[in-house]
Tab-separated table of C-alpha atoms in Angstrom:
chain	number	residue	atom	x	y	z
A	1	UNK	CA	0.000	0.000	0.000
A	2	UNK	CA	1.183	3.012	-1.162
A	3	UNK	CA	-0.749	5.585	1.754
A	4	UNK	CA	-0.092	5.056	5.262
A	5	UNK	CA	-3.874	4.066	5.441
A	6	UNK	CA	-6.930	3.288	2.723
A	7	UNK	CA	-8.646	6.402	1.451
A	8	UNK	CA	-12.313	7.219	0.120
A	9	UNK	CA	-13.043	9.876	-1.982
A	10	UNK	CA	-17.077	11.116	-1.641
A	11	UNK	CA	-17.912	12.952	-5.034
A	12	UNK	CA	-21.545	13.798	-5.832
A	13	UNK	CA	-20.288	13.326	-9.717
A	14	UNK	CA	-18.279	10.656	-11.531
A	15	UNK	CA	-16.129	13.432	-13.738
A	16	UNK	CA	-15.870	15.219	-10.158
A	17	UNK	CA	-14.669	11.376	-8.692
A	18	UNK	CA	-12.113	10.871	-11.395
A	19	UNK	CA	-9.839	14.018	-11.429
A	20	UNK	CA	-9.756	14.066	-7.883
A	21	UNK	CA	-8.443	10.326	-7.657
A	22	UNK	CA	-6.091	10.511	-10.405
A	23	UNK	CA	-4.080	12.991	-8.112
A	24	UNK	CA	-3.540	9.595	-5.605
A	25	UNK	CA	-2.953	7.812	-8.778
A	26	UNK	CA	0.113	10.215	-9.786
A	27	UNK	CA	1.802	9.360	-6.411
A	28	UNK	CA	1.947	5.623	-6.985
A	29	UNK	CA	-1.637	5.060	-5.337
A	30	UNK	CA	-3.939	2.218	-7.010
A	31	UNK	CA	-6.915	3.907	-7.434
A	32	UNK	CA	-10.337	2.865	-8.083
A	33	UNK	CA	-14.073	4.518	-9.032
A	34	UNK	CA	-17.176	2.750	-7.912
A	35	UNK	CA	-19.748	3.147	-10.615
A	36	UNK	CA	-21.975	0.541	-8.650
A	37	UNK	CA	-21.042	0.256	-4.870
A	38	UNK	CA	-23.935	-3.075	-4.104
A	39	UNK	CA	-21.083	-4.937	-6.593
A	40	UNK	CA	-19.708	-6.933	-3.801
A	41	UNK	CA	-16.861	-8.665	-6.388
A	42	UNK	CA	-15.305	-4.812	-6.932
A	43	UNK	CA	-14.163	-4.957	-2.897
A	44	UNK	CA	-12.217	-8.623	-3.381
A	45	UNK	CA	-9.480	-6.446	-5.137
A	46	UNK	CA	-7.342	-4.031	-3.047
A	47	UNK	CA	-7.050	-0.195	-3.318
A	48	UNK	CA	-5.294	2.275	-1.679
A	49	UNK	CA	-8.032	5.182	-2.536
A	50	UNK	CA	-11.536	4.402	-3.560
A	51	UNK	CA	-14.099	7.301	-4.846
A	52	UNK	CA	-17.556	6.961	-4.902
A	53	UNK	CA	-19.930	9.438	-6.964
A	54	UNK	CA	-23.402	9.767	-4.981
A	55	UNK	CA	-24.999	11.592	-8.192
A	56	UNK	CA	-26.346	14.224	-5.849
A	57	UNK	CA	-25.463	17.432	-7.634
A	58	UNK	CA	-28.885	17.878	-9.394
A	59	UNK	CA	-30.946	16.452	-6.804
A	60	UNK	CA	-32.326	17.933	-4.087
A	61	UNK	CA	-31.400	18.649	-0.547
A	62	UNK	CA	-32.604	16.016	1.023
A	63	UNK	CA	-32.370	13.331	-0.855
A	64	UNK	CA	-28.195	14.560	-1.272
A	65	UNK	CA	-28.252	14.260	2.430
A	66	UNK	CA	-29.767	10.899	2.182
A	67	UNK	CA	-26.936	9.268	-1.033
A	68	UNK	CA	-23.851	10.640	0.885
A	69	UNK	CA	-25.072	9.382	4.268
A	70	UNK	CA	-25.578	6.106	2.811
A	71	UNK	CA	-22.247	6.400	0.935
A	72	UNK	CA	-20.399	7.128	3.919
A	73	UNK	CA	-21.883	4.560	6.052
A	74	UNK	CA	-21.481	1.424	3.876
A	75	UNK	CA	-17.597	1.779	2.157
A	76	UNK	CA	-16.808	2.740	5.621
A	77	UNK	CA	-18.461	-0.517	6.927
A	78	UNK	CA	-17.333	-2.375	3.977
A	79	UNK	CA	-13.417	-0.821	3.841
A	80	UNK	CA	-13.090	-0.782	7.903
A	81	UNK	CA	-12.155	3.343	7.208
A	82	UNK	CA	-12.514	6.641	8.391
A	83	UNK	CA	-9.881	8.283	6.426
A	84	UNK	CA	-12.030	10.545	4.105
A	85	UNK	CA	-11.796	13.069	1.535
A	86	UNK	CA	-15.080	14.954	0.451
A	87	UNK	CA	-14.640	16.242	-3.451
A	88	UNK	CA	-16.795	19.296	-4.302
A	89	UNK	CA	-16.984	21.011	-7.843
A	90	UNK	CA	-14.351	23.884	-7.777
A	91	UNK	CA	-17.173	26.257	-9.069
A	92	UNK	CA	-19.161	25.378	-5.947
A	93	UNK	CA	-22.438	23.658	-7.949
A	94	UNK	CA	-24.567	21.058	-6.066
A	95	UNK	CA	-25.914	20.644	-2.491
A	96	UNK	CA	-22.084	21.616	-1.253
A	97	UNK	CA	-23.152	22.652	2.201
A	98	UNK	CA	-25.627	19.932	3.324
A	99	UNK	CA	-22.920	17.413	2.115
A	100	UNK	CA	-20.702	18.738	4.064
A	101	UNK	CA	-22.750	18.902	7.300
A	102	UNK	CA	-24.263	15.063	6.449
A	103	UNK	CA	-20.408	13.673	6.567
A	104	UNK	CA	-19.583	15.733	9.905
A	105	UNK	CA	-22.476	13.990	11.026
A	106	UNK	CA	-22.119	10.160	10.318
A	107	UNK	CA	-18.527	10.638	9.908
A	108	UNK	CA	-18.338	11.891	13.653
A	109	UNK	CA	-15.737	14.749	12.205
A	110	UNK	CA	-14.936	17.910	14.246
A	111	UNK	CA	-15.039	20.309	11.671
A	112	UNK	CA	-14.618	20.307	7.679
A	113	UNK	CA	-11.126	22.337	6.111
A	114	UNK	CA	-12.728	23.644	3.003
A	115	UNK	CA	-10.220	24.805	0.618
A	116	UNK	CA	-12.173	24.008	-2.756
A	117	UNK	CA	-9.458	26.241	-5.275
A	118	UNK	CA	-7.931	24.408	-8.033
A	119	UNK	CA	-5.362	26.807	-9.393
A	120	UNK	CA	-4.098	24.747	-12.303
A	121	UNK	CA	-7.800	25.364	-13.877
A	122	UNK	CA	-8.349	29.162	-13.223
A	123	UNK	CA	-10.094	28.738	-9.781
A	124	UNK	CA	-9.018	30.218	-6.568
A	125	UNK	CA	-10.289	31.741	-2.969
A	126	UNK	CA	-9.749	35.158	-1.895
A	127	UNK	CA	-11.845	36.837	0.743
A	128	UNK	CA	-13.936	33.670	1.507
A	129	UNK	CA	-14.922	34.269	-2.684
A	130	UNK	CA	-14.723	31.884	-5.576
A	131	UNK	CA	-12.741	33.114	-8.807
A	132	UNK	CA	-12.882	31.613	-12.208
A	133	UNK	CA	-9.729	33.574	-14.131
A	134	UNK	CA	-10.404	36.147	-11.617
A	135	UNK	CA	-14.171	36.961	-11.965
A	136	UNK	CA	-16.444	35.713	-9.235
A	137	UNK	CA	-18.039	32.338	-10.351
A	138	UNK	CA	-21.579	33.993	-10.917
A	139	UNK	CA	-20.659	36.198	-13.879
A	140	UNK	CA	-18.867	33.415	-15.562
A	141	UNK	CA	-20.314	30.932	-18.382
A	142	UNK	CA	-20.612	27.832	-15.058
A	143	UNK	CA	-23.188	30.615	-13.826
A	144	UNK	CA	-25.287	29.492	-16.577
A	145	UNK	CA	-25.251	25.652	-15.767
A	146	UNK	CA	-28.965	24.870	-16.856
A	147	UNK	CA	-29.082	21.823	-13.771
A	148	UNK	CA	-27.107	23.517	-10.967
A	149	UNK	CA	-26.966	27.698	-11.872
A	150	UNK	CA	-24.608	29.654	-9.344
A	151	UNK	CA	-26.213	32.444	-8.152
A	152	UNK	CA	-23.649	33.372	-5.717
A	153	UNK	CA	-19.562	33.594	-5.043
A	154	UNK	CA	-19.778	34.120	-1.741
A	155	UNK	CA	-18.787	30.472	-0.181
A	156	UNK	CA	-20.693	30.773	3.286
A	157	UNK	CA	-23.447	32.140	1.498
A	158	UNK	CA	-23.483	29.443	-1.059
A	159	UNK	CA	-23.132	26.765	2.203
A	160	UNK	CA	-26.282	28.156	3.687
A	161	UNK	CA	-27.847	27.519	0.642
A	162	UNK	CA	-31.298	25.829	1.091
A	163	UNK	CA	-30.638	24.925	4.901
A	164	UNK	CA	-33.545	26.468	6.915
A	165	UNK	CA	-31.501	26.017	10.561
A	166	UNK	CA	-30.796	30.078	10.964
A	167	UNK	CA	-28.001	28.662	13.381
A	168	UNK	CA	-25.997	27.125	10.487
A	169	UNK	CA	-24.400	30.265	9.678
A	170	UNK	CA	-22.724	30.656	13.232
A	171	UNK	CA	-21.174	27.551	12.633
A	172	UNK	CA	-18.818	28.626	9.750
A	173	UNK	CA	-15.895	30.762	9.733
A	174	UNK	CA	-12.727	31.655	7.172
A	175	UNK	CA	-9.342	32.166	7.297
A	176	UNK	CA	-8.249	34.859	4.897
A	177	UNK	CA	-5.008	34.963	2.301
A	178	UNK	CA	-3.532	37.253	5.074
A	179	UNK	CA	-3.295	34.316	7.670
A	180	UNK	CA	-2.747	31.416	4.555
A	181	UNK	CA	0.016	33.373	3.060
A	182	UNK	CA	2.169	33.180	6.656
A	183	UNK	CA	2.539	29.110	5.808
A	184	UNK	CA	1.664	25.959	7.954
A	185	UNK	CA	1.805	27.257	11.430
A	186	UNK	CA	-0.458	30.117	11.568
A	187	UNK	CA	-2.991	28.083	9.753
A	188	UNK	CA	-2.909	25.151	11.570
A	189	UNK	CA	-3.448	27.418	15.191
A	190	UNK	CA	-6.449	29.304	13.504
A	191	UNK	CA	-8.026	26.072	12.316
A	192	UNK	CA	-7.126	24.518	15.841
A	193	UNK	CA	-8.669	27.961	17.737
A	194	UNK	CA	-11.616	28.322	15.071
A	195	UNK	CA	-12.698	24.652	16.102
A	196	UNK	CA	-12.366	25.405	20.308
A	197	UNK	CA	-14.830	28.079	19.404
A	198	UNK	CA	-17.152	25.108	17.747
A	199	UNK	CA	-16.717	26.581	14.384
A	200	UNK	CA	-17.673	23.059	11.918
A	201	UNK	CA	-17.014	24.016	8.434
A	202	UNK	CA	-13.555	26.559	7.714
A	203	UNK	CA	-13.258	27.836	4.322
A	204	UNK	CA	-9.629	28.978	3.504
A	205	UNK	CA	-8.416	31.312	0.964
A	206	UNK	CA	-5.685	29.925	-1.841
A	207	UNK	CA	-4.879	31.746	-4.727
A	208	UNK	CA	-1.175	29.355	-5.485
A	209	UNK	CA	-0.648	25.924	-5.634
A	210	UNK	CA	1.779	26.982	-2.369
A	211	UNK	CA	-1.638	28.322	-0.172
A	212	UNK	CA	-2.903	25.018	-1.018
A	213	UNK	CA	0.210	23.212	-0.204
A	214	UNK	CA	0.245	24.924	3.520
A	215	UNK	CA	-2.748	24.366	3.895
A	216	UNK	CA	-2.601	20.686	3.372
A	217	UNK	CA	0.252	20.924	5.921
A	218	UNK	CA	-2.507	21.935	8.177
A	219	UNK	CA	-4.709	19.507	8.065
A	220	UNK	CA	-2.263	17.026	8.797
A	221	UNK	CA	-0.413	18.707	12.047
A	222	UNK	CA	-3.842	20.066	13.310
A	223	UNK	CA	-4.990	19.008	16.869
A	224	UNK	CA	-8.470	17.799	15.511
A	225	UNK	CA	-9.928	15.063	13.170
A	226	UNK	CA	-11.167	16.801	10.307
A	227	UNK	CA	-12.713	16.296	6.879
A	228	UNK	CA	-10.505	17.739	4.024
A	229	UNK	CA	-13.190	19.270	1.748
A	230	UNK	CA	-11.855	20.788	-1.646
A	231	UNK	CA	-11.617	19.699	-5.836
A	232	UNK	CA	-8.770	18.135	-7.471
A	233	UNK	CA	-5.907	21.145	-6.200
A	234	UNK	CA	-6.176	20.379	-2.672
A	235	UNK	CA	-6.371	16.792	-3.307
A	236	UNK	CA	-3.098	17.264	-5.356
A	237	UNK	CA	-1.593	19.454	-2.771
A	238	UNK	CA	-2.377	16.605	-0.166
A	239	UNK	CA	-0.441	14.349	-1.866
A	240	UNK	CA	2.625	16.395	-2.483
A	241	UNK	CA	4.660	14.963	0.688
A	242	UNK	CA	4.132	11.285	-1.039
A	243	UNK	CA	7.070	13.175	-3.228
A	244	UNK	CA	7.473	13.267	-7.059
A	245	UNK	CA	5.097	11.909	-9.353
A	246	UNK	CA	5.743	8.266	-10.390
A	247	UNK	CA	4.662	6.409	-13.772
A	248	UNK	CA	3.419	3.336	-13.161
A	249	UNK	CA	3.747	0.855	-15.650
A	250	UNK	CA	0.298	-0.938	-15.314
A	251	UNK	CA	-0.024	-3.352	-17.970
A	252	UNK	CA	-3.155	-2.964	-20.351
A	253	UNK	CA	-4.292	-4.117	-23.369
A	254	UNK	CA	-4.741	-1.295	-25.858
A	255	UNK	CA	-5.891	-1.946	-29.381
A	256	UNK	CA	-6.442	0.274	-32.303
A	257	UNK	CA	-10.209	0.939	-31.775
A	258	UNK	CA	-12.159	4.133	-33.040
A	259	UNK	CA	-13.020	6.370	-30.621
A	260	UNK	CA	-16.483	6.859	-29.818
A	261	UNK	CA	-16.798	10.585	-28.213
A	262	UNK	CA	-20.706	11.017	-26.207
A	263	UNK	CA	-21.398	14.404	-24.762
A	264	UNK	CA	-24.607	15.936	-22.713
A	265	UNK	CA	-22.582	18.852	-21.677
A	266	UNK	CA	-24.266	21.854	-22.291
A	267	UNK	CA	-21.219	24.191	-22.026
A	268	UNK	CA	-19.862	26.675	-23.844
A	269	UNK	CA	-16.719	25.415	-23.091
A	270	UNK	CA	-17.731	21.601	-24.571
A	271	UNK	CA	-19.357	23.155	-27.445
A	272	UNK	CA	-15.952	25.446	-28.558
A	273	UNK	CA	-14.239	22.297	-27.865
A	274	UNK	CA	-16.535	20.136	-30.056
A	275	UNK	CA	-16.492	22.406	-32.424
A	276	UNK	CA	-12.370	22.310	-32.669
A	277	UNK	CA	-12.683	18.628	-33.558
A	278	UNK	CA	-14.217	19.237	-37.050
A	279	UNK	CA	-10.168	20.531	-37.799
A	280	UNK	CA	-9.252	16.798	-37.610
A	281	UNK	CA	-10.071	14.225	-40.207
A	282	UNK	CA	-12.164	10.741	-39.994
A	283	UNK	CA	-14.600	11.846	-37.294
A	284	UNK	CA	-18.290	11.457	-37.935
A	285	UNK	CA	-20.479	13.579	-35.892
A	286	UNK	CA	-24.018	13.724	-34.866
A	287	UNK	CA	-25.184	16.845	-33.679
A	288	UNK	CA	-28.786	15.653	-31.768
A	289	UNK	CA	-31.520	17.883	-32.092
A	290	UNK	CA	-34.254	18.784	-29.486
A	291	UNK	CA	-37.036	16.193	-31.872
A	292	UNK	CA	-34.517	13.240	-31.848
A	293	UNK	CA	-34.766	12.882	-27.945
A	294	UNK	CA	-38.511	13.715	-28.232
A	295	UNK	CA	-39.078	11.003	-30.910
A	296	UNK	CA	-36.680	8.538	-29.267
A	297	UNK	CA	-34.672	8.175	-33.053
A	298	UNK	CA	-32.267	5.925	-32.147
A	299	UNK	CA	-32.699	3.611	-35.193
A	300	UNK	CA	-31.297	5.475	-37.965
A	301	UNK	CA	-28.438	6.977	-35.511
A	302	UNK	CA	-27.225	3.696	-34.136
A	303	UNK	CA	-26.996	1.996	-37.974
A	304	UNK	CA	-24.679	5.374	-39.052
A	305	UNK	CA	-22.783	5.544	-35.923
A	306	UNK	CA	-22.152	1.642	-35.877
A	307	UNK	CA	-21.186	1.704	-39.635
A	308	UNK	CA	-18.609	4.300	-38.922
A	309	UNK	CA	-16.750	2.592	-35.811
A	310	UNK	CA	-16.815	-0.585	-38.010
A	311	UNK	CA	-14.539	1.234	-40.458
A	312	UNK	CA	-12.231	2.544	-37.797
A	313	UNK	CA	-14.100	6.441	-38.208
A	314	UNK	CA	-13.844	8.329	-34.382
A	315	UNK	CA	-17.592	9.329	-34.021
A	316	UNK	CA	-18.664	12.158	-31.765
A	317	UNK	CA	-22.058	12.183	-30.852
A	318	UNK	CA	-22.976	15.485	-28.982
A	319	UNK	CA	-26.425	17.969	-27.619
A	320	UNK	CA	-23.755	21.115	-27.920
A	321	UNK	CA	-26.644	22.460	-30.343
A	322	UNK	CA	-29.441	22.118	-28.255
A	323	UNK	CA	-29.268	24.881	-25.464
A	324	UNK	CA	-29.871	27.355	-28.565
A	325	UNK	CA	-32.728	25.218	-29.929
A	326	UNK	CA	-34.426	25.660	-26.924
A	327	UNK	CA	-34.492	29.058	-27.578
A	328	UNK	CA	-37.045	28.986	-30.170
A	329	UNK	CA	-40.315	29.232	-29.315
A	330	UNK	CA	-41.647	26.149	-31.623
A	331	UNK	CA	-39.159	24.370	-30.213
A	332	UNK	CA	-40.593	24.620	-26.443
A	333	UNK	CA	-43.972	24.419	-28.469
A	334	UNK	CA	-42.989	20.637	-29.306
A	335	UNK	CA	-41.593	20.095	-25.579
A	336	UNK	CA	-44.844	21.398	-24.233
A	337	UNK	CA	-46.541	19.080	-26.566
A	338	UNK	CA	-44.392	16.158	-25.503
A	339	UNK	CA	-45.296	17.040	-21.839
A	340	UNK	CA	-41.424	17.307	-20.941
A	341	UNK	CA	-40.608	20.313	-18.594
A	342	UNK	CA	-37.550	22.397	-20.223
A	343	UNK	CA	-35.608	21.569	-16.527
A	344	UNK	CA	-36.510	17.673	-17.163
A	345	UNK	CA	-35.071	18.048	-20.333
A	346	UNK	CA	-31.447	17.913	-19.972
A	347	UNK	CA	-31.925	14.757	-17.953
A	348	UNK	CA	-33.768	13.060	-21.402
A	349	UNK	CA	-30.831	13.952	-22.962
A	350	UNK	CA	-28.621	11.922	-20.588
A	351	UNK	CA	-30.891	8.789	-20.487
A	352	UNK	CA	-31.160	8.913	-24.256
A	353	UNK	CA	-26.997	8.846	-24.864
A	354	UNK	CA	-27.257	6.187	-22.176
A	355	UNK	CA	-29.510	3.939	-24.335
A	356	UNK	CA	-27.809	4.794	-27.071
A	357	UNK	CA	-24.658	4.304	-26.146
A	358	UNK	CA	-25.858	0.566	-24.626
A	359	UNK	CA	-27.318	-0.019	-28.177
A	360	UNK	CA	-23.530	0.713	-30.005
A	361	UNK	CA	-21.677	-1.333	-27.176
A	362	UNK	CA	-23.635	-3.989	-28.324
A	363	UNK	CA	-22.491	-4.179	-32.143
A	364	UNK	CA	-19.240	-2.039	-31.645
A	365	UNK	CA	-15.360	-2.400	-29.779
A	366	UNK	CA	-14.275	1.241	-29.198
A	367	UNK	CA	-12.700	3.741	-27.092
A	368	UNK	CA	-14.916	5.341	-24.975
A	369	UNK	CA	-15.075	9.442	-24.268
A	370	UNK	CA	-17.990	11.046	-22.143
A	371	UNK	CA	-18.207	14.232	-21.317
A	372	UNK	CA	-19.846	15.533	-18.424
A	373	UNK	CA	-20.705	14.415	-15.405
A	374	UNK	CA	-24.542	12.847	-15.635
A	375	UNK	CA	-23.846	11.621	-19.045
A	376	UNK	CA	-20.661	9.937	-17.293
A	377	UNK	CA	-22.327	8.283	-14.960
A	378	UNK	CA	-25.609	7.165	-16.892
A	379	UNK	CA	-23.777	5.609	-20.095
A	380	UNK	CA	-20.859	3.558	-17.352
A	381	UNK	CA	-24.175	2.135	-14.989
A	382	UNK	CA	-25.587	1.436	-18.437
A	383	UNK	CA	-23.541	-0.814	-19.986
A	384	UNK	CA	-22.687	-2.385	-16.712
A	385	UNK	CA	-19.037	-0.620	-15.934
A	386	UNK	CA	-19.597	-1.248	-11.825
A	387	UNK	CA	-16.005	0.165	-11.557
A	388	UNK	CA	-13.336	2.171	-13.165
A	389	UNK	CA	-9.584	1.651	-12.766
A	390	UNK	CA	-6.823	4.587	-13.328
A	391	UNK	CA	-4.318	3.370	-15.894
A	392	UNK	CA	-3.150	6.352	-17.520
A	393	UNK	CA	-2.574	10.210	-16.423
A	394	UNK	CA	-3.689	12.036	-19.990
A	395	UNK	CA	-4.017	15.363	-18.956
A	396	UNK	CA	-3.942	16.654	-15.416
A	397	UNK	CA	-7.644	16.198	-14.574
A	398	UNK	CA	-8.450	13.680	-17.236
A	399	UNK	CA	-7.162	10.217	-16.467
A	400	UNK	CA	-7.061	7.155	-18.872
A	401	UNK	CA	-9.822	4.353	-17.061
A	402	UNK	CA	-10.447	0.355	-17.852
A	403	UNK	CA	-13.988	-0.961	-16.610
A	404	UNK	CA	-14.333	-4.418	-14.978
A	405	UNK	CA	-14.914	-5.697	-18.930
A	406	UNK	CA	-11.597	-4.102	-20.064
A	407	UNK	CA	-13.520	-1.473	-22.033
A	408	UNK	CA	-11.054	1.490	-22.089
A	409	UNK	CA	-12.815	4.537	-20.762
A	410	UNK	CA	-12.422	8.771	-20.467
A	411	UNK	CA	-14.282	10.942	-18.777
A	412	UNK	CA	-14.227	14.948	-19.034
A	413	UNK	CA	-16.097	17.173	-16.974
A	414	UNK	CA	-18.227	19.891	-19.162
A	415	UNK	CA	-16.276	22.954	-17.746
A	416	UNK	CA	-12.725	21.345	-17.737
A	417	UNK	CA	-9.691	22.402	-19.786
A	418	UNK	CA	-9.437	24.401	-23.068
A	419	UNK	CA	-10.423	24.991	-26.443
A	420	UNK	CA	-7.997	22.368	-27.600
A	421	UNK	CA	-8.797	19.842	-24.223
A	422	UNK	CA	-10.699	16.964	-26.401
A	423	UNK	CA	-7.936	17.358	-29.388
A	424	UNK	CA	-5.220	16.851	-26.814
A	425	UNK	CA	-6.941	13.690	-25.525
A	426	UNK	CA	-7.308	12.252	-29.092
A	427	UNK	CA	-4.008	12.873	-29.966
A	428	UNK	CA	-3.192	11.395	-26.754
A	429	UNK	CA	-4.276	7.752	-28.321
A	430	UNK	CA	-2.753	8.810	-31.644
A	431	UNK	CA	1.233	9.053	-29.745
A	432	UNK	CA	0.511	5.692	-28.027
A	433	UNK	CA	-0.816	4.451	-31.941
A	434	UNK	CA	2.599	5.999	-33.596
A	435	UNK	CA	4.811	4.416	-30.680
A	436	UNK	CA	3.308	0.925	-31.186
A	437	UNK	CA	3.918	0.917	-35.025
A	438	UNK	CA	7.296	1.920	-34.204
A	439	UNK	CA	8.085	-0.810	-31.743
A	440	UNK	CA	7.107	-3.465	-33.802
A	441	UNK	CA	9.390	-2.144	-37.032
């Protein structure tokens, strides 16, 4: 074992579970996603970390209270553990707050250390606010999330959010850059006074990899047992002391497949990054309209699709154009008519690229790409995934996965990386292609 003792990762989305393990994964750790935790054949193989997505982001409060409480309960039961680290989305989306406050609880925690910047992608803390590239969160494109819209950047404003106890807000302090900057020491005795004074949830500021670094110092020299709360940079920063990071040689079997790319991100972001795939050749895409989820076309879809894996095509099959659809007035004329709710719709969109993805697995070997988080999730519990295994770091947030049937999977959250991000993971494959040809000249 690679950590001193087994670690769980809570996430409330699969995208959200990944990046966050692959920064154990970096340090040597063997590191493992539970797609279906009642699988009781995915605990006869040891891990050092294991993450768990509860799918609570979209839901509401109480039944997010409900999935991590569960969550908690039975891998610490099942993994004999305590050790955990709760993952939340680095733009502060979901039911952050009564998360939080449900692990303190079964947990038996003092207090959390909520540090949730992740430098590396734009995000950091300063004066208890959330930045994207410096702008607070809520006049940024994640503001316009049509499942989990951020209407604030305020972080114990946004942990209030939708908890009716008026008492929850004396319960939650900060600990500015002005403490943070000063290193280990003067963190670790404001987090140790901050918790005599019964303080349960601490957000800190970061805005460097180094604030994040001294503050994960913190954690571990603090007087108190505590629940590291943060995204993928204070997971990373966590890990630092395990030293450099290592490349492990894990033996898998990778074959020249086509890569079959399935988004239901509704991003700008995914949709620029879509759209910079059309630059490369032999990709076949399918741009879903607003009727083909209404109608249910599958048939037509799944015969194109399938035709173009068979002949070794990459095939992207993306909603990018259907935030703008819904736009149009005829268009919500037809939902209307459907009886779908334009909320509920975004979730049709997910179950649909589930099926359909189910239907292609069935005729079709291939790579598989998802992006987003629900669309993650659905299409892996769909064609039976139960867990994913790191192989592979690809980029830092996006690691290379292998199911429990040796499908070879990616996942991508919706708001991660750059114009170029899905390119980069493409040509990714392509180097590992090039080196194999060379090896066997």
């Amino acid at each position: 074992m690679v950590l001193k003792e087994t670690t769980i990762v809570i996430a409330d989305d699969l995208t959200g579970a990944n990046d966050t393990l692959l920064q154990y994964f970096k340090k040597g750790a063997k590191a493992r996603i539970l797609i279906d935790i009642d699988d009781k054949e995915i605990f006869d193989n040891e891990a050092d970390v294991w993450a768990v997505t509860t799918e609570s982001r979209n839901v509401d409060k109480s039944l997010a209270f409900e999935r991590v409480t569960l969550a908690a309960k039975e891998l610490s039961s099942k993994l004999n553990c305590n050790n955990f680290y709760k993952k939340i989305d680095s733009t502060l989306r979901g039911n952050v707050g009564v998360e939080i406050f449900a692990l303190l609880d079964i947990l038996d925690k003092d207090a959390a250390i909520v540090a949730p910047a992740y430098i590396d992608e734009g995000r950091s803390t300063i004066g208890a606010y959330q930045l994207l590239n410096g702008l607070p969160i809520e006049r940024t494109q994640c503001a316009l999330d049509p499942k989990a819209p951020i209407y604030d950047s305020y972080i114990p404003l946004i942990l209030t959010k939708d908890i009716t106890n008026p008492q929850v807000s004396s319960l939650i302090s900060t600990i500015g850059l002005n403490v943070v900057t000063k290193g280990a020491g003067p963190i670790t005795s404001k987090i140790n006074e901050l918790i005599q004074e019964g303080k349960k949830i601490i957000v800190l500021d970061a805005a460097s990899n180094v604030d994040l670094e001294q503050i994960a110092l913190a954690i571990d020299k603090c007087n108190y047992n505590v629940l590291p709360t943060g995204s993928a940079g204070l997971a990373n920063a966590m890990n630092k002391k395990m030293g450099d990071d290592i490349i492990q040689n894990i033996d898998f079997s990778f074959e020249n497949l086509p890569r079959l790319i399935v988004s239901g991100s509704a991003t700008k972001l995914t949709y620029n990054q879509i759209q910079k795939l059309k630059d490369k050749k032999n990709i076949f895409f399918v741009d879903l309209k607003v009727q083909d989820i209404i109608e249910n076309k599958k048939d037509e879809i799944l015969e194109e699709v399938s035709s173009h894996l068979f002949m070794g095509d990459d095939v992207v099959i993306h909603s990018s154009n259907i935030a703008s659809e819904l736009e149009d007035e005829k268009v919500l004329s037809h939902l209307i008519d459907a009886a779908i709710a334009k909320d509920e719709f975004s979730s049709k969109i997910t179950d649909y690229l589930s099926e359909l993805v189910y239907l292609i697995n069935q005729k079709n070997d291939f790579i598989l790409l998802m992006v987003g988080g629900e669309t993650s999730y659905k299409c892996a519990k769909k064609i039976n995934s139960s867990y994913l295994e790191i192989l592979n770091n690809i980029l830092p947030a996006v690691p290379l996965c292998c199911d429990k049937n040796g499908r070879i999977i990616i996942t991508k959250s919706g708001n991660f990386g750059n114009i170029n991000t899905l390119a980069d993971i493409l040509n990714f494959f392509d180097k590992l292609r090039t080196n194999e040809k060379n090896e066997n000249i």
